[in-house]
Tab-separated table of C-alpha atoms in Angstrom:
chain	number	residue	atom	x	y	z
H	1	UNK	CA	9.025	17.901	-13.614
H	2	UNK	CA	10.692	16.383	-10.262
H	3	UNK	CA	8.316	15.150	-7.724
H	4	UNK	CA	8.850	13.981	-4.447
H	5	UNK	CA	6.518	11.150	-3.309
H	6	UNK	CA	6.024	10.439	0.498
H	7	UNK	CA	4.653	7.347	1.926
H	8	UNK	CA	3.860	6.136	5.465
H	9	UNK	CA	2.067	2.835	5.420
H	10	UNK	CA	-0.262	1.077	8.026
H	11	UNK	CA	2.921	-0.668	9.503
H	12	UNK	CA	3.685	3.070	10.829
H	13	UNK	CA	7.448	2.008	10.849
H	14	UNK	CA	8.311	5.248	8.932
H	15	UNK	CA	8.470	7.484	6.035
H	16	UNK	CA	9.626	6.650	2.343
H	17	UNK	CA	10.643	9.777	0.039
H	18	UNK	CA	11.112	8.921	-3.514
H	19	UNK	CA	12.555	11.673	-5.920
H	20	UNK	CA	11.125	11.105	-9.305
H	21	UNK	CA	11.699	12.932	-12.553
H	22	UNK	CA	8.304	12.714	-14.556
H	23	UNK	CA	7.669	13.588	-18.168
H	24	UNK	CA	4.718	13.125	-20.015
H	25	UNK	CA	3.827	13.827	-23.819
H	26	UNK	CA	0.887	13.189	-26.084
H	27	UNK	CA	1.390	11.028	-29.372
H	28	UNK	CA	-0.311	9.736	-32.301
H	29	UNK	CA	-3.483	11.007	-33.601
H	30	UNK	CA	-5.724	10.224	-30.703
H	31	UNK	CA	-3.240	12.162	-28.791
H	32	UNK	CA	-2.711	9.358	-26.048
H	33	UNK	CA	-0.629	10.328	-23.323
H	34	UNK	CA	2.939	8.534	-22.875
H	35	UNK	CA	4.253	9.061	-19.488
H	36	UNK	CA	8.043	8.393	-18.122
H	37	UNK	CA	9.417	8.006	-14.781
H	38	UNK	CA	12.984	8.136	-13.636
H	39	UNK	CA	13.752	7.476	-9.932
H	40	UNK	CA	16.327	9.845	-8.966
H	41	UNK	CA	16.832	8.965	-5.192
H	42	UNK	CA	14.857	7.200	-2.440
H	43	UNK	CA	15.447	7.108	1.352
H	44	UNK	CA	13.766	5.673	4.405
H	45	UNK	CA	13.238	7.762	7.639
H	46	UNK	CA	12.244	5.732	10.751
H	47	UNK	CA	9.816	7.440	12.798
H	48	UNK	CA	10.976	8.634	16.245
H	49	UNK	CA	9.899	6.304	18.952
H	50	UNK	CA	7.315	8.399	20.533
H	51	UNK	CA	5.789	9.326	17.108
H	52	UNK	CA	5.270	5.857	16.070
H	53	UNK	CA	3.503	4.993	19.589
H	54	UNK	CA	1.347	8.076	18.777
H	55	UNK	CA	0.358	6.896	15.471
H	56	UNK	CA	-0.265	3.303	16.555
H	57	UNK	CA	-2.366	4.701	19.620
H	58	UNK	CA	-4.379	6.821	17.258
H	59	UNK	CA	-4.967	3.880	14.820
H	60	UNK	CA	-6.225	1.599	17.586
H	61	UNK	CA	-8.006	3.962	19.504
H	62	UNK	CA	-11.911	3.402	20.203
H	63	UNK	CA	-11.896	6.817	21.534
H	64	UNK	CA	-9.087	9.823	21.086
H	65	UNK	CA	-8.654	13.047	22.255
H	66	UNK	CA	-9.372	15.718	19.440
H	67	UNK	CA	-6.403	18.050	20.653
H	68	UNK	CA	-3.981	15.158	20.326
H	69	UNK	CA	-5.379	14.296	16.882
H	70	UNK	CA	-4.862	17.953	15.975
H	71	UNK	CA	-1.532	17.816	17.365
H	72	UNK	CA	-0.295	14.483	15.682
H	73	UNK	CA	-1.714	15.905	12.175
H	74	UNK	CA	0.870	19.217	12.646
H	75	UNK	CA	3.626	17.074	13.783
H	76	UNK	CA	3.331	14.478	10.876
H	77	UNK	CA	3.369	17.499	8.553
H	78	UNK	CA	6.941	18.575	10.304
H	79	UNK	CA	8.358	15.019	10.060
H	80	UNK	CA	7.209	14.465	6.218
H	81	UNK	CA	8.725	18.117	5.337
H	82	UNK	CA	11.886	16.993	7.426
H	83	UNK	CA	12.142	13.723	5.475
H	84	UNK	CA	11.700	15.518	1.984
H	85	UNK	CA	14.283	17.924	2.770
H	86	UNK	CA	16.600	15.493	4.078
H	87	UNK	CA	16.296	13.309	0.818
H	88	UNK	CA	16.781	16.448	-1.367
H	89	UNK	CA	19.901	17.129	0.575
H	90	UNK	CA	21.147	13.577	0.274
H	91	UNK	CA	20.525	13.474	-3.656
H	92	UNK	CA	21.286	17.125	-4.420
H	93	UNK	CA	17.753	17.348	-6.147
H	94	UNK	CA	15.071	19.795	-5.430
H	95	UNK	CA	11.660	18.982	-6.129
H	96	UNK	CA	8.998	20.891	-7.709
H	97	UNK	CA	6.074	19.368	-6.340
H	98	UNK	CA	5.140	16.829	-3.277
H	99	UNK	CA	2.720	14.151	-3.245
H	100	UNK	CA	2.045	12.942	0.231
H	101	UNK	CA	-0.313	9.896	1.189
H	102	UNK	CA	-0.250	10.856	4.885
H	103	UNK	CA	-0.969	8.333	7.411
H	104	UNK	CA	-4.041	6.411	7.679
H	105	UNK	CA	-5.275	6.239	11.121
H	106	UNK	CA	-8.693	5.104	10.017
H	107	UNK	CA	-10.314	3.755	6.945
H	108	UNK	CA	-13.879	2.478	6.387
H	109	UNK	CA	-14.564	1.836	2.832
H	110	UNK	CA	-17.797	0.090	3.036
H	111	UNK	CA	-20.722	2.394	4.196
H	112	UNK	CA	-22.136	2.104	7.512
H	113	UNK	CA	-25.039	3.756	9.393
H	114	UNK	CA	-23.890	6.892	11.359
H	115	UNK	CA	-26.423	9.542	12.580
H	116	UNK	CA	-28.910	7.761	10.257
H	117	UNK	CA	-26.651	8.047	7.239
H	118	UNK	CA	-24.736	5.815	5.252
H	119	UNK	CA	-21.411	6.956	5.524
H	120	UNK	CA	-18.210	5.551	3.919
H	121	UNK	CA	-15.083	7.487	5.492
H	122	UNK	CA	-11.249	7.658	5.523
H	123	UNK	CA	-8.648	9.690	7.179
H	124	UNK	CA	-5.094	10.115	6.188
H	125	UNK	CA	-3.328	12.804	8.715
H	126	UNK	CA	-0.221	14.756	8.154
H	127	UNK	CA	-0.843	18.658	7.387
H	128	UNK	CA	-0.111	19.326	3.625
H	129	UNK	CA	0.187	23.199	4.474
H	130	UNK	CA	2.649	22.505	6.912
H	131	UNK	CA	4.827	20.453	4.287
H	132	UNK	CA	4.095	23.213	1.728
H	133	UNK	CA	5.350	25.866	4.018
H	134	UNK	CA	8.584	24.138	5.024
H	135	UNK	CA	9.596	22.675	1.607
H	136	UNK	CA	8.534	25.790	-0.262
H	137	UNK	CA	6.728	23.839	-3.111
H	138	UNK	CA	2.992	23.013	-3.699
H	139	UNK	CA	1.787	19.639	-1.984
H	140	UNK	CA	-0.837	17.321	-2.882
H	141	UNK	CA	-2.180	15.185	-0.363
H	142	UNK	CA	-5.451	13.339	1.064
H	143	UNK	CA	-5.629	11.272	-2.101
H	144	UNK	CA	-8.561	9.108	-1.200
H	145	UNK	CA	-11.727	10.969	-0.608
H	146	UNK	CA	-12.394	11.936	-3.986
H	147	UNK	CA	-12.509	8.161	-5.172
H	148	UNK	CA	-14.877	7.613	-2.184
H	149	UNK	CA	-16.934	10.841	-3.169
H	150	UNK	CA	-17.426	9.015	-6.374
H	151	UNK	CA	-18.745	5.796	-4.921
H	152	UNK	CA	-15.134	4.113	-4.484
H	153	UNK	CA	-13.673	2.644	-1.780
H	154	UNK	CA	-10.817	5.084	-1.686
H	155	UNK	CA	-8.009	2.327	-2.169
H	156	UNK	CA	-6.066	0.639	-3.723
H	157	UNK	CA	-4.598	3.603	-5.602
H	158	UNK	CA	-1.585	2.227	-6.704
H	159	UNK	CA	-2.818	0.261	-9.668
H	160	UNK	CA	-2.462	3.524	-11.935
H	161	UNK	CA	1.394	3.315	-11.332
H	162	UNK	CA	1.280	-0.713	-11.764
H	163	UNK	CA	-0.682	-0.322	-15.382
H	164	UNK	CA	2.016	2.476	-16.450
H	165	UNK	CA	5.112	-0.044	-15.396
H	166	UNK	CA	4.092	-3.475	-15.962
H	167	UNK	CA	1.378	-3.562	-18.543
H	168	UNK	CA	2.601	-5.526	-21.589
H	169	UNK	CA	1.211	-6.658	-25.012
H	170	UNK	CA	2.111	-10.186	-24.567
H	171	UNK	CA	2.521	-11.019	-20.831
H	172	UNK	CA	-0.152	-10.872	-18.023
H	173	UNK	CA	1.120	-9.858	-14.669
H	174	UNK	CA	0.135	-9.771	-11.229
H	175	UNK	CA	1.883	-7.006	-9.247
H	176	UNK	CA	1.532	-7.596	-5.461
H	177	UNK	CA	2.691	-5.024	-2.994
H	178	UNK	CA	3.362	-6.347	0.553
H	179	UNK	CA	3.186	-3.411	3.128
H	180	UNK	CA	1.411	-3.531	6.133
H	181	UNK	CA	-1.589	-4.707	3.916
H	182	UNK	CA	-1.173	-6.648	0.850
H	183	UNK	CA	-2.846	-5.694	-2.293
H	184	UNK	CA	-2.431	-6.632	-5.998
H	185	UNK	CA	-3.275	-5.381	-9.278
H	186	UNK	CA	-3.951	-7.824	-12.221
H	187	UNK	CA	-2.987	-6.645	-15.408
H	188	UNK	CA	-4.034	-8.617	-18.518
H	189	UNK	CA	-1.886	-8.976	-21.580
H	190	UNK	CA	-2.592	-5.925	-23.894
H	191	UNK	CA	-5.177	-4.621	-21.580
H	192	UNK	CA	-6.695	-1.140	-21.030
H	193	UNK	CA	-6.566	0.597	-17.834
H	194	UNK	CA	-10.160	0.058	-17.199
H	195	UNK	CA	-9.539	-3.795	-17.317
H	196	UNK	CA	-7.174	-3.751	-14.378
H	197	UNK	CA	-8.467	-5.666	-11.319
H	198	UNK	CA	-7.145	-4.610	-7.978
H	199	UNK	CA	-7.835	-4.934	-4.303
H	200	UNK	CA	-6.617	-5.574	-0.908
H	201	UNK	CA	-5.825	-9.464	-0.261
H	202	UNK	CA	-5.436	-9.288	3.622
H	203	UNK	CA	-2.469	-8.642	5.805
H	204	UNK	CA	0.915	-8.132	4.558
H	205	UNK	CA	3.545	-7.398	7.095
H	206	UNK	CA	1.180	-6.063	9.874
H	207	UNK	CA	0.312	-9.430	11.631
H	208	UNK	CA	3.623	-10.748	11.334
H	209	UNK	CA	5.197	-7.454	12.889
H	210	UNK	CA	2.776	-7.308	15.664
H	211	UNK	CA	3.388	-10.815	16.814
H	212	UNK	CA	7.225	-10.552	16.372
H	213	UNK	CA	7.163	-7.346	18.638
H	214	UNK	CA	4.599	-9.045	21.098
H	215	UNK	CA	6.547	-12.313	21.412
H	216	UNK	CA	10.356	-10.996	20.641
H	217	UNK	CA	10.454	-7.450	21.355
H	218	UNK	CA	11.516	-6.683	17.806
H	219	UNK	CA	9.724	-4.579	15.261
H	220	UNK	CA	9.758	-7.127	12.345
H	221	UNK	CA	11.227	-10.601	11.618
H	222	UNK	CA	14.356	-9.374	9.671
H	223	UNK	CA	14.755	-11.602	6.516
H	224	UNK	CA	12.068	-13.774	7.642
H	225	UNK	CA	14.874	-15.563	10.216
H	226	UNK	CA	12.354	-16.113	13.019
H	227	UNK	CA	9.673	-17.603	10.742
H	228	UNK	CA	12.362	-20.006	8.807
H	229	UNK	CA	12.905	-21.670	12.445
H	230	UNK	CA	9.531	-22.381	13.109
H	231	UNK	CA	6.720	-24.753	11.852
H	232	UNK	CA	3.138	-23.678	10.457
H	233	UNK	CA	0.202	-24.079	12.431
H	234	UNK	CA	-2.211	-25.320	9.476
H	235	UNK	CA	-5.167	-25.148	11.459
H	236	UNK	CA	-4.902	-21.662	12.604
H	237	UNK	CA	-4.308	-20.532	9.150
H	238	UNK	CA	-7.130	-22.592	7.811
H	239	UNK	CA	-9.582	-20.944	10.365
H	240	UNK	CA	-8.812	-17.594	9.534
H	241	UNK	CA	-9.324	-18.263	5.849
H	242	UNK	CA	-12.630	-18.989	6.368
H	243	UNK	CA	-13.318	-15.215	7.751
H	244	UNK	CA	-15.335	-13.011	5.898
H	245	UNK	CA	-12.847	-10.395	4.440
H	246	UNK	CA	-11.171	-13.522	2.711
H	247	UNK	CA	-14.386	-14.944	0.921
H	248	UNK	CA	-15.700	-11.264	-0.020
H	249	UNK	CA	-15.489	-10.299	-3.634
H	250	UNK	CA	-13.493	-7.402	-4.911
H	251	UNK	CA	-13.363	-4.560	-4.762
H	252	UNK	CA	-12.503	-4.563	-0.973
H	253	UNK	CA	-9.863	-2.627	0.865
H	254	UNK	CA	-8.727	-3.739	4.358
H	255	UNK	CA	-6.543	-1.898	7.200
H	256	UNK	CA	-6.128	-1.976	11.027
H	257	UNK	CA	-9.778	-2.123	11.516
H	258	UNK	CA	-9.637	-5.609	10.027
H	259	UNK	CA	-5.898	-7.046	11.055
H	260	UNK	CA	-4.901	-4.855	13.957
H	261	UNK	CA	-5.009	-5.332	17.535
H	262	UNK	CA	-8.103	-7.480	18.093
H	263	UNK	CA	-7.268	-9.745	15.117
H	264	UNK	CA	-3.600	-10.149	16.496
H	265	UNK	CA	-5.129	-11.014	20.054
H	266	UNK	CA	-7.582	-13.509	18.547
H	267	UNK	CA	-4.561	-14.767	16.313
H	268	UNK	CA	-2.404	-15.432	19.371
H	269	UNK	CA	-5.293	-16.780	21.353
H	270	UNK	CA	-6.037	-19.518	18.761
H	271	UNK	CA	-2.001	-20.289	18.639
H	272	UNK	CA	-2.371	-21.154	22.323
H	273	UNK	CA	0.986	-22.303	23.939
H	274	UNK	CA	2.770	-23.049	20.471
H	275	UNK	CA	6.591	-22.238	20.232
H	276	UNK	CA	7.153	-18.589	19.680
H	277	UNK	CA	8.989	-19.177	16.479
H	278	UNK	CA	5.981	-21.295	15.305
H	279	UNK	CA	3.687	-18.339	15.727
H	280	UNK	CA	5.715	-16.103	13.542
H	281	UNK	CA	5.779	-18.866	10.879
H	282	UNK	CA	2.104	-19.473	11.020
H	283	UNK	CA	1.482	-15.223	10.740
H	284	UNK	CA	3.832	-15.463	7.808
H	285	UNK	CA	2.140	-18.495	6.289
H	286	UNK	CA	-1.472	-16.467	6.549
H	287	UNK	CA	0.098	-13.692	4.494
H	288	UNK	CA	1.258	-16.197	1.798
H	289	UNK	CA	-1.830	-18.529	1.925
H	290	UNK	CA	-4.249	-15.441	1.735
H	291	UNK	CA	-2.509	-13.975	-1.029
H	292	UNK	CA	-2.740	-17.389	-3.143
H	293	UNK	CA	-6.055	-17.911	-1.957
H	294	UNK	CA	-6.976	-14.487	-3.328
H	295	UNK	CA	-5.530	-15.459	-6.665
H	296	UNK	CA	-7.394	-18.560	-7.009
H	297	UNK	CA	-10.761	-17.324	-6.064
H	298	UNK	CA	-10.835	-14.028	-7.763
H	299	UNK	CA	-7.796	-13.342	-10.341
H	300	UNK	CA	-6.928	-16.512	-12.210
H	301	UNK	CA	-10.507	-17.447	-13.263
H	302	UNK	CA	-10.585	-14.201	-15.216
H	303	UNK	CA	-7.671	-14.378	-17.413
H	304	UNK	CA	-4.315	-15.917	-18.108
H	305	UNK	CA	-1.104	-14.492	-16.226
H	306	UNK	CA	2.558	-15.371	-16.418
H	307	UNK	CA	4.512	-13.239	-13.876
H	308	UNK	CA	3.935	-12.261	-10.367
H	309	UNK	CA	5.848	-9.277	-9.313
H	310	UNK	CA	6.300	-8.427	-5.428
H	311	UNK	CA	7.033	-5.137	-3.979
H	312	UNK	CA	6.934	-3.547	-0.627
H	313	UNK	CA	8.761	-4.346	2.609
H	314	UNK	CA	7.489	-8.136	2.526
H	315	UNK	CA	9.650	-8.440	-0.583
H	316	UNK	CA	12.516	-8.608	1.926
H	317	UNK	CA	11.339	-11.046	3.750
H	318	UNK	CA	13.024	-14.624	2.490
H	319	UNK	CA	10.850	-16.961	4.086
H	320	UNK	CA	7.596	-15.169	3.032
H	321	UNK	CA	8.964	-15.120	-0.596
H	322	UNK	CA	9.815	-18.887	-0.268
H	323	UNK	CA	6.235	-19.728	1.051
H	324	UNK	CA	4.870	-17.556	-1.679
H	325	UNK	CA	7.104	-19.556	-4.626
H	326	UNK	CA	5.910	-22.646	-3.143
H	327	UNK	CA	1.997	-21.339	-3.607
H	328	UNK	CA	2.596	-19.905	-6.808
H	329	UNK	CA	4.250	-22.743	-8.869
H	330	UNK	CA	1.305	-24.978	-9.244
H	331	UNK	CA	-0.584	-21.947	-10.538
H	332	UNK	CA	1.773	-21.368	-13.393
H	333	UNK	CA	3.154	-17.937	-11.927
H	334	UNK	CA	6.801	-17.093	-12.194
H	335	UNK	CA	7.707	-14.945	-9.042
H	336	UNK	CA	9.939	-11.661	-9.395
H	337	UNK	CA	10.611	-8.757	-7.609
H	338	UNK	CA	10.188	-5.158	-8.425
H	339	UNK	CA	13.871	-4.551	-8.438
H	340	UNK	CA	14.061	-6.371	-11.625
H	341	UNK	CA	12.060	-3.801	-13.433
H	342	UNK	CA	14.395	-0.997	-12.033
H	343	UNK	CA	12.127	-0.142	-9.138
H	344	UNK	CA	13.439	-0.715	-5.388
H	345	UNK	CA	11.038	-2.758	-3.503
H	346	UNK	CA	10.747	-0.159	-0.798
H	347	UNK	CA	10.338	2.765	-3.124
H	348	UNK	CA	6.984	1.855	-5.056
H	349	UNK	CA	4.473	3.419	-3.006
H	350	UNK	CA	6.217	6.508	-2.742
H	351	UNK	CA	6.617	6.737	-6.417
H	352	UNK	CA	2.998	5.883	-6.790
H	353	UNK	CA	2.024	9.111	-4.850
H	354	UNK	CA	4.603	11.202	-6.947
H	355	UNK	CA	2.908	9.956	-10.000
H	356	UNK	CA	-0.749	10.585	-8.676
H	357	UNK	CA	0.364	14.040	-7.444
H	358	UNK	CA	1.770	14.784	-11.039
H	359	UNK	CA	-1.297	13.736	-12.211
H	360	UNK	CA	-3.654	15.727	-9.955
H	361	UNK	CA	-1.315	18.944	-10.618
H	362	UNK	CA	-2.189	18.855	-14.413
H	363	UNK	CA	-5.948	18.196	-13.534
H	364	UNK	CA	-6.058	14.374	-14.670
H	365	UNK	CA	-7.852	11.658	-12.911
H	366	UNK	CA	-5.668	8.923	-11.520
H	367	UNK	CA	-8.154	6.580	-10.082
H	368	UNK	CA	-8.797	3.263	-11.357
H	369	UNK	CA	-12.634	2.712	-10.990
H	370	UNK	CA	-12.279	-0.949	-11.759
H	371	UNK	CA	-10.010	-1.355	-8.859
H	372	UNK	CA	-11.577	1.068	-6.363
H	373	UNK	CA	-15.377	0.757	-7.484
H	374	UNK	CA	-15.893	4.270	-8.153
H	375	UNK	CA	-18.520	5.206	-10.658
H	376	UNK	CA	-16.136	7.318	-12.657
H	377	UNK	CA	-12.553	8.621	-12.979
H	378	UNK	CA	-11.396	11.535	-10.182
H	379	UNK	CA	-8.866	13.788	-9.836
H	380	UNK	CA	-7.340	13.031	-6.350
H	381	UNK	CA	-5.980	14.918	-3.342
H	382	UNK	CA	-5.961	18.540	-2.370
H	383	UNK	CA	-3.379	21.181	-3.105
H	384	UNK	CA	-1.696	23.302	-0.523
H	385	UNK	CA	0.253	26.103	-1.964
H	386	UNK	CA	3.746	27.317	-0.556
């Protein structure tokens, strides 16, 4: 089956589409399932500037107009459909199913009191029915709520793919995705899926991008060039690493609610009148140190690992990777990137949602309860028919 995976992350910089051929067969007496993936093509589609502004405004709004949120839902459905159709034309491949994560505009994994009830909630917008109508195939979307209904935090969901791709009988691997938010999957050698540990480690590119845009008028620090010319303010990094999120034990998730506008405002305040290059270098160091800190606190005490595999947009930031390599060396971890395993760094999350959609289409659960904290496995997503 050919599945189009669609992902737009918390950085809100655009839409990734991956066309994936997925086959699954039962093997052995216990009929264990063997799944194969082949990436047929991947394409990035930047958001139109006005659409990106609308997405960011919806994410950061303390209050928002219902009409605008409803319109944004349908607009994103149209943009996702256009991205899928353009990718199909580019690679001359037609998908039979679409898996679309949608654009997260609010995520609260921890229950909080609302109208006298304890509620955990999430909202991924982008109307699946519109995508199905335009592309002409069924669409699986809105993956997180089913896990949350089962007591989980709704994220991370990518560990299902990580286990399939990176599990090894002899080598323990930590797989780190660095998108807007950074999240890891720790896969011990010879492990079963229920032994996978996964959680969000903190900001990925989100704070780096925000300060780069604020100080330099650029959407991101290309190749980490700005950070490379700056000096890290160790006092600021240490101050933020004492914050509650970084000390909280997994499972845990994060988003713009933790590391968005208010966090960046406080970050810039603590940096004071520092050189602009130094501010970007400090934001980059915060991502690298928070990842390493998570490894030391929560992962390495639980098992032996040899490789650290990076994917996501952050894998293109040479300065961030150099900082990570420095942090990983005393931990005995070899830094690698997902391209070495045949998966382009920018394609991983889109491939993940192609796989999750495939599992849902076959009525199979695809959350990893040890990662999300769910009480049970759950079939994820909602299906819109063409």
